[in-house]
């Protein structure tokens, strides 16, 4: 089942956020560090209480197996065409539930959420070294829009 998260989901969302962040620490230790659990609890509470964000969850058997944190963004500057996008701040499926179609179902729900809110695109950022995530997003139909580059010095 796909639904919007609420404050009752705080504990499970914290577990999943920590799981994803641990993965980022493993693949990019030069950038990411692992905060204490309380930091995640606070951050997720902020998101749940922020009307500008929505957390969409995939639940099965009473357990949340994945989530997407999304926000609708209006871009209207003098040098670009006005547009509305559905931006994915964070997207994760529990490690024990991957390759079961949950990510696809969750992504389709994000896309539908964007369409319901008159968005013209779904966008996100992903670390280039997170090759599994890059492959998944390509499978969902996303393509690079901009490329951010870095040189470590």
PDB file of C-alpha atoms in Angstrom:
ATOM      1  CA  UNK A   1       0.000   0.000   0.000  1.00  0.00           C
ATOM      2  CA  UNK A   2       1.187   3.510  -0.829  1.00  0.00           C
ATOM      3  CA  UNK A   3       0.233   6.327   1.539  1.00  0.00           C
ATOM      4  CA  UNK A   4       1.488   9.554   3.071  1.00  0.00           C
ATOM      5  CA  UNK A   5       3.536   9.205   6.239  1.00  0.00           C
ATOM      6  CA  UNK A   6       2.437  10.619   9.560  1.00  0.00           C
ATOM      7  CA  UNK A   7       4.015  11.112  12.984  1.00  0.00           C
ATOM      8  CA  UNK A   8       3.195   7.486  13.938  1.00  0.00           C
ATOM      9  CA  UNK A   9       5.757   6.402  11.327  1.00  0.00           C
ATOM     10  CA  UNK A  10       8.617   8.289  12.985  1.00  0.00           C
ATOM     11  CA  UNK A  11      10.438   5.266  14.455  1.00  0.00           C
ATOM     12  CA  UNK A  12      10.396   3.153  11.274  1.00  0.00           C
ATOM     13  CA  UNK A  13      11.304   6.129   9.094  1.00  0.00           C
ATOM     14  CA  UNK A  14      14.239   6.811  11.404  1.00  0.00           C
ATOM     15  CA  UNK A  15      15.477   3.239  10.905  1.00  0.00           C
ATOM     16  CA  UNK A  16      15.215   3.561   7.126  1.00  0.00           C
ATOM     17  CA  UNK A  17      16.821   7.025   7.015  1.00  0.00           C
ATOM     18  CA  UNK A  18      19.716   5.700   9.101  1.00  0.00           C
ATOM     19  CA  UNK A  19      20.074   2.666   6.839  1.00  0.00           C
ATOM     20  CA  UNK A  20      20.315   4.883   3.756  1.00  0.00           C
ATOM     21  CA  UNK A  21      22.710   7.290   5.422  1.00  0.00           C
ATOM     22  CA  UNK A  22      24.936   4.395   6.548  1.00  0.00           C
ATOM     23  CA  UNK A  23      25.133   3.362   2.874  1.00  0.00           C
ATOM     24  CA  UNK A  24      26.196   6.903   1.922  1.00  0.00           C
ATOM     25  CA  UNK A  25      28.871   6.854   4.639  1.00  0.00           C
ATOM     26  CA  UNK A  26      30.187   3.560   3.212  1.00  0.00           C
ATOM     27  CA  UNK A  27      30.372   4.716  -0.408  1.00  0.00           C
ATOM     28  CA  UNK A  28      31.497   8.314   0.297  1.00  0.00           C
ATOM     29  CA  UNK A  29      33.301   8.446   3.666  1.00  0.00           C
ATOM     30  CA  UNK A  30      35.145  11.585   2.549  1.00  0.00           C
ATOM     31  CA  UNK A  31      31.790  13.423   2.512  1.00  0.00           C
ATOM     32  CA  UNK A  32      29.369  11.721   4.906  1.00  0.00           C
ATOM     33  CA  UNK A  33      29.527  11.041   8.633  1.00  0.00           C
ATOM     34  CA  UNK A  34      27.017   9.155  10.760  1.00  0.00           C
ATOM     35  CA  UNK A  35      25.097  11.386  13.179  1.00  0.00           C
ATOM     36  CA  UNK A  36      23.425  10.078  16.312  1.00  0.00           C
ATOM     37  CA  UNK A  37      19.908   8.636  16.126  1.00  0.00           C
ATOM     38  CA  UNK A  38      18.479  11.759  17.771  1.00  0.00           C
ATOM     39  CA  UNK A  39      19.580  13.852  14.771  1.00  0.00           C
ATOM     40  CA  UNK A  40      17.539  11.641  12.442  1.00  0.00           C
ATOM     41  CA  UNK A  41      14.512  11.744  14.764  1.00  0.00           C
ATOM     42  CA  UNK A  42      14.679  15.533  14.809  1.00  0.00           C
ATOM     43  CA  UNK A  43      15.166  15.875  11.075  1.00  0.00           C
ATOM     44  CA  UNK A  44      12.299  13.527  10.210  1.00  0.00           C
ATOM     45  CA  UNK A  45      10.032  15.290  12.712  1.00  0.00           C
ATOM     46  CA  UNK A  46      10.842  18.596  10.983  1.00  0.00           C
ATOM     47  CA  UNK A  47      10.002  17.130   7.574  1.00  0.00           C
ATOM     48  CA  UNK A  48       6.739  15.628   8.828  1.00  0.00           C
ATOM     49  CA  UNK A  49       5.740  19.036  10.235  1.00  0.00           C
ATOM     50  CA  UNK A  50       6.794  20.982   7.115  1.00  0.00           C
ATOM     51  CA  UNK A  51       3.844  21.635   4.809  1.00  0.00           C
ATOM     52  CA  UNK A  52       6.306  22.039   1.931  1.00  0.00           C
ATOM     53  CA  UNK A  53       7.388  18.404   2.117  1.00  0.00           C
ATOM     54  CA  UNK A  54       5.504  15.150   1.752  1.00  0.00           C
ATOM     55  CA  UNK A  55       6.796  11.726   2.749  1.00  0.00           C
ATOM     56  CA  UNK A  56       5.251   8.966   0.651  1.00  0.00           C
ATOM     57  CA  UNK A  57       5.685   5.463   2.054  1.00  0.00           C
ATOM     58  CA  UNK A  58       5.286   1.926   0.817  1.00  0.00           C
ATOM     59  CA  UNK A  59       3.742  -0.257   3.507  1.00  0.00           C
ATOM     60  CA  UNK A  60       3.219  -4.007   3.441  1.00  0.00           C
ATOM     61  CA  UNK A  61       1.962  -6.128   6.308  1.00  0.00           C
ATOM     62  CA  UNK A  62       1.998  -3.089   8.583  1.00  0.00           C
ATOM     63  CA  UNK A  63       5.700  -2.416   7.932  1.00  0.00           C
ATOM     64  CA  UNK A  64       7.095   0.517   5.964  1.00  0.00           C
ATOM     65  CA  UNK A  65       9.539  -0.867   3.410  1.00  0.00           C
ATOM     66  CA  UNK A  66      10.410   2.311   1.542  1.00  0.00           C
ATOM     67  CA  UNK A  67       9.857   6.037   1.438  1.00  0.00           C
ATOM     68  CA  UNK A  68      10.289   9.106  -0.724  1.00  0.00           C
ATOM     69  CA  UNK A  69      10.609  12.650   0.618  1.00  0.00           C
ATOM     70  CA  UNK A  70       9.266  15.025  -2.028  1.00  0.00           C
ATOM     71  CA  UNK A  71       8.544  18.696  -2.427  1.00  0.00           C
ATOM     72  CA  UNK A  72       6.851  20.686  -5.138  1.00  0.00           C
ATOM     73  CA  UNK A  73       9.053  23.481  -6.454  1.00  0.00           C
ATOM     74  CA  UNK A  74       7.998  26.368  -8.651  1.00  0.00           C
ATOM     75  CA  UNK A  75      10.771  27.806 -10.786  1.00  0.00           C
ATOM     76  CA  UNK A  76       9.988  31.199 -12.227  1.00  0.00           C
ATOM     77  CA  UNK A  77      12.947  33.390 -13.122  1.00  0.00           C
ATOM     78  CA  UNK A  78      13.342  35.969 -15.844  1.00  0.00           C
ATOM     79  CA  UNK A  79      15.903  33.890 -17.727  1.00  0.00           C
ATOM     80  CA  UNK A  80      14.038  30.570 -17.813  1.00  0.00           C
ATOM     81  CA  UNK A  81      10.616  29.284 -18.705  1.00  0.00           C
ATOM     82  CA  UNK A  82       8.362  28.912 -15.671  1.00  0.00           C
ATOM     83  CA  UNK A  83       7.947  25.340 -14.547  1.00  0.00           C
ATOM     84  CA  UNK A  84       6.823  23.265 -11.618  1.00  0.00           C
ATOM     85  CA  UNK A  85       8.803  20.221 -10.575  1.00  0.00           C
ATOM     86  CA  UNK A  86       8.368  17.397  -8.120  1.00  0.00           C
ATOM     87  CA  UNK A  87      11.761  17.187  -6.419  1.00  0.00           C
ATOM     88  CA  UNK A  88      12.779  13.996  -4.600  1.00  0.00           C
ATOM     89  CA  UNK A  89      14.897  14.967  -1.600  1.00  0.00           C
ATOM     90  CA  UNK A  90      15.367  11.391  -0.454  1.00  0.00           C
ATOM     91  CA  UNK A  91      14.312   7.970  -1.771  1.00  0.00           C
ATOM     92  CA  UNK A  92      15.011   4.595  -0.187  1.00  0.00           C
ATOM     93  CA  UNK A  93      13.845   1.003   0.006  1.00  0.00           C
ATOM     94  CA  UNK A  94      14.893  -1.208   2.914  1.00  0.00           C
ATOM     95  CA  UNK A  95      17.900  -3.339   2.014  1.00  0.00           C
ATOM     96  CA  UNK A  96      15.995  -6.537   2.813  1.00  0.00           C
ATOM     97  CA  UNK A  97      13.162  -5.573   0.429  1.00  0.00           C
ATOM     98  CA  UNK A  98      15.036  -4.543  -2.696  1.00  0.00           C
ATOM     99  CA  UNK A  99      14.347  -6.041  -6.120  1.00  0.00           C
ATOM    100  CA  UNK A 100      10.736  -6.813  -5.218  1.00  0.00           C
ATOM    101  CA  UNK A 101       9.126  -3.972  -7.166  1.00  0.00           C
ATOM    102  CA  UNK A 102       8.726  -1.707  -4.140  1.00  0.00           C
ATOM    103  CA  UNK A 103      10.996   1.010  -5.548  1.00  0.00           C
ATOM    104  CA  UNK A 104       9.126   0.994  -8.854  1.00  0.00           C
ATOM    105  CA  UNK A 105       5.774   1.207  -7.081  1.00  0.00           C
ATOM    106  CA  UNK A 106       7.031   4.022  -4.870  1.00  0.00           C
ATOM    107  CA  UNK A 107       8.532   5.927  -7.802  1.00  0.00           C
ATOM    108  CA  UNK A 108       5.274   5.612  -9.748  1.00  0.00           C
ATOM    109  CA  UNK A 109       3.463   7.068  -6.725  1.00  0.00           C
ATOM    110  CA  UNK A 110       5.889  10.012  -6.703  1.00  0.00           C
ATOM    111  CA  UNK A 111       5.269  10.544 -10.411  1.00  0.00           C
ATOM    112  CA  UNK A 112       1.492  10.456  -9.841  1.00  0.00           C
ATOM    113  CA  UNK A 113       1.893  12.915  -6.938  1.00  0.00           C
ATOM    114  CA  UNK A 114       3.774  15.250  -9.272  1.00  0.00           C
ATOM    115  CA  UNK A 115       1.107  14.957 -11.958  1.00  0.00           C
ATOM    116  CA  UNK A 116      -1.651  15.646  -9.401  1.00  0.00           C
ATOM    117  CA  UNK A 117       0.226  18.825  -8.455  1.00  0.00           C
ATOM    118  CA  UNK A 118       0.632  20.013 -12.081  1.00  0.00           C
ATOM    119  CA  UNK A 119       4.352  19.281 -12.232  1.00  0.00           C
ATOM    120  CA  UNK A 120       6.108  18.983 -15.568  1.00  0.00           C
ATOM    121  CA  UNK A 121       8.987  16.853 -14.257  1.00  0.00           C
ATOM    122  CA  UNK A 122      10.351  14.714 -11.457  1.00  0.00           C
ATOM    123  CA  UNK A 123      13.922  15.590 -10.481  1.00  0.00           C
ATOM    124  CA  UNK A 124      16.480  14.449  -7.933  1.00  0.00           C
ATOM    125  CA  UNK A 125      20.171  14.372  -7.171  1.00  0.00           C
ATOM    126  CA  UNK A 126      22.120  11.122  -6.849  1.00  0.00           C
ATOM    127  CA  UNK A 127      25.784  10.466  -6.108  1.00  0.00           C
ATOM    128  CA  UNK A 128      27.474   9.198  -9.263  1.00  0.00           C
ATOM    129  CA  UNK A 129      29.247   6.476  -7.256  1.00  0.00           C
ATOM    130  CA  UNK A 130      25.864   5.093  -6.124  1.00  0.00           C
ATOM    131  CA  UNK A 131      25.659   2.994  -9.269  1.00  0.00           C
ATOM    132  CA  UNK A 132      22.722   0.841  -8.146  1.00  0.00           C
ATOM    133  CA  UNK A 133      20.636   3.967  -7.537  1.00  0.00           C
ATOM    134  CA  UNK A 134      21.725   5.513 -10.847  1.00  0.00           C
ATOM    135  CA  UNK A 135      20.696   2.340 -12.710  1.00  0.00           C
ATOM    136  CA  UNK A 136      17.339   2.273 -10.900  1.00  0.00           C
ATOM    137  CA  UNK A 137      16.565   5.911 -11.773  1.00  0.00           C
ATOM    138  CA  UNK A 138      17.560   5.330 -15.399  1.00  0.00           C
ATOM    139  CA  UNK A 139      15.210   2.329 -15.455  1.00  0.00           C
ATOM    140  CA  UNK A 140      12.464   4.648 -14.166  1.00  0.00           C
ATOM    141  CA  UNK A 141      13.078   6.929 -17.166  1.00  0.00           C
ATOM    142  CA  UNK A 142      15.219   9.653 -15.614  1.00  0.00           C
ATOM    143  CA  UNK A 143      18.172  11.033 -17.542  1.00  0.00           C
ATOM    144  CA  UNK A 144      20.992  13.390 -16.520  1.00  0.00           C
ATOM    145  CA  UNK A 145      19.934  17.026 -16.679  1.00  0.00           C
ATOM    146  CA  UNK A 146      23.024  18.679 -15.233  1.00  0.00           C
ATOM    147  CA  UNK A 147      26.299  17.187 -14.119  1.00  0.00           C
ATOM    148  CA  UNK A 148      27.948  18.419 -10.942  1.00  0.00           C
ATOM    149  CA  UNK A 149      31.695  17.850 -10.927  1.00  0.00           C
ATOM    150  CA  UNK A 150      34.278  17.838  -8.156  1.00  0.00           C
ATOM    151  CA  UNK A 151      38.032  17.729  -7.715  1.00  0.00           C
ATOM    152  CA  UNK A 152      39.303  16.739  -4.283  1.00  0.00           C
ATOM    153  CA  UNK A 153      42.317  18.837  -3.282  1.00  0.00           C
TER     154      UNK A 153
END
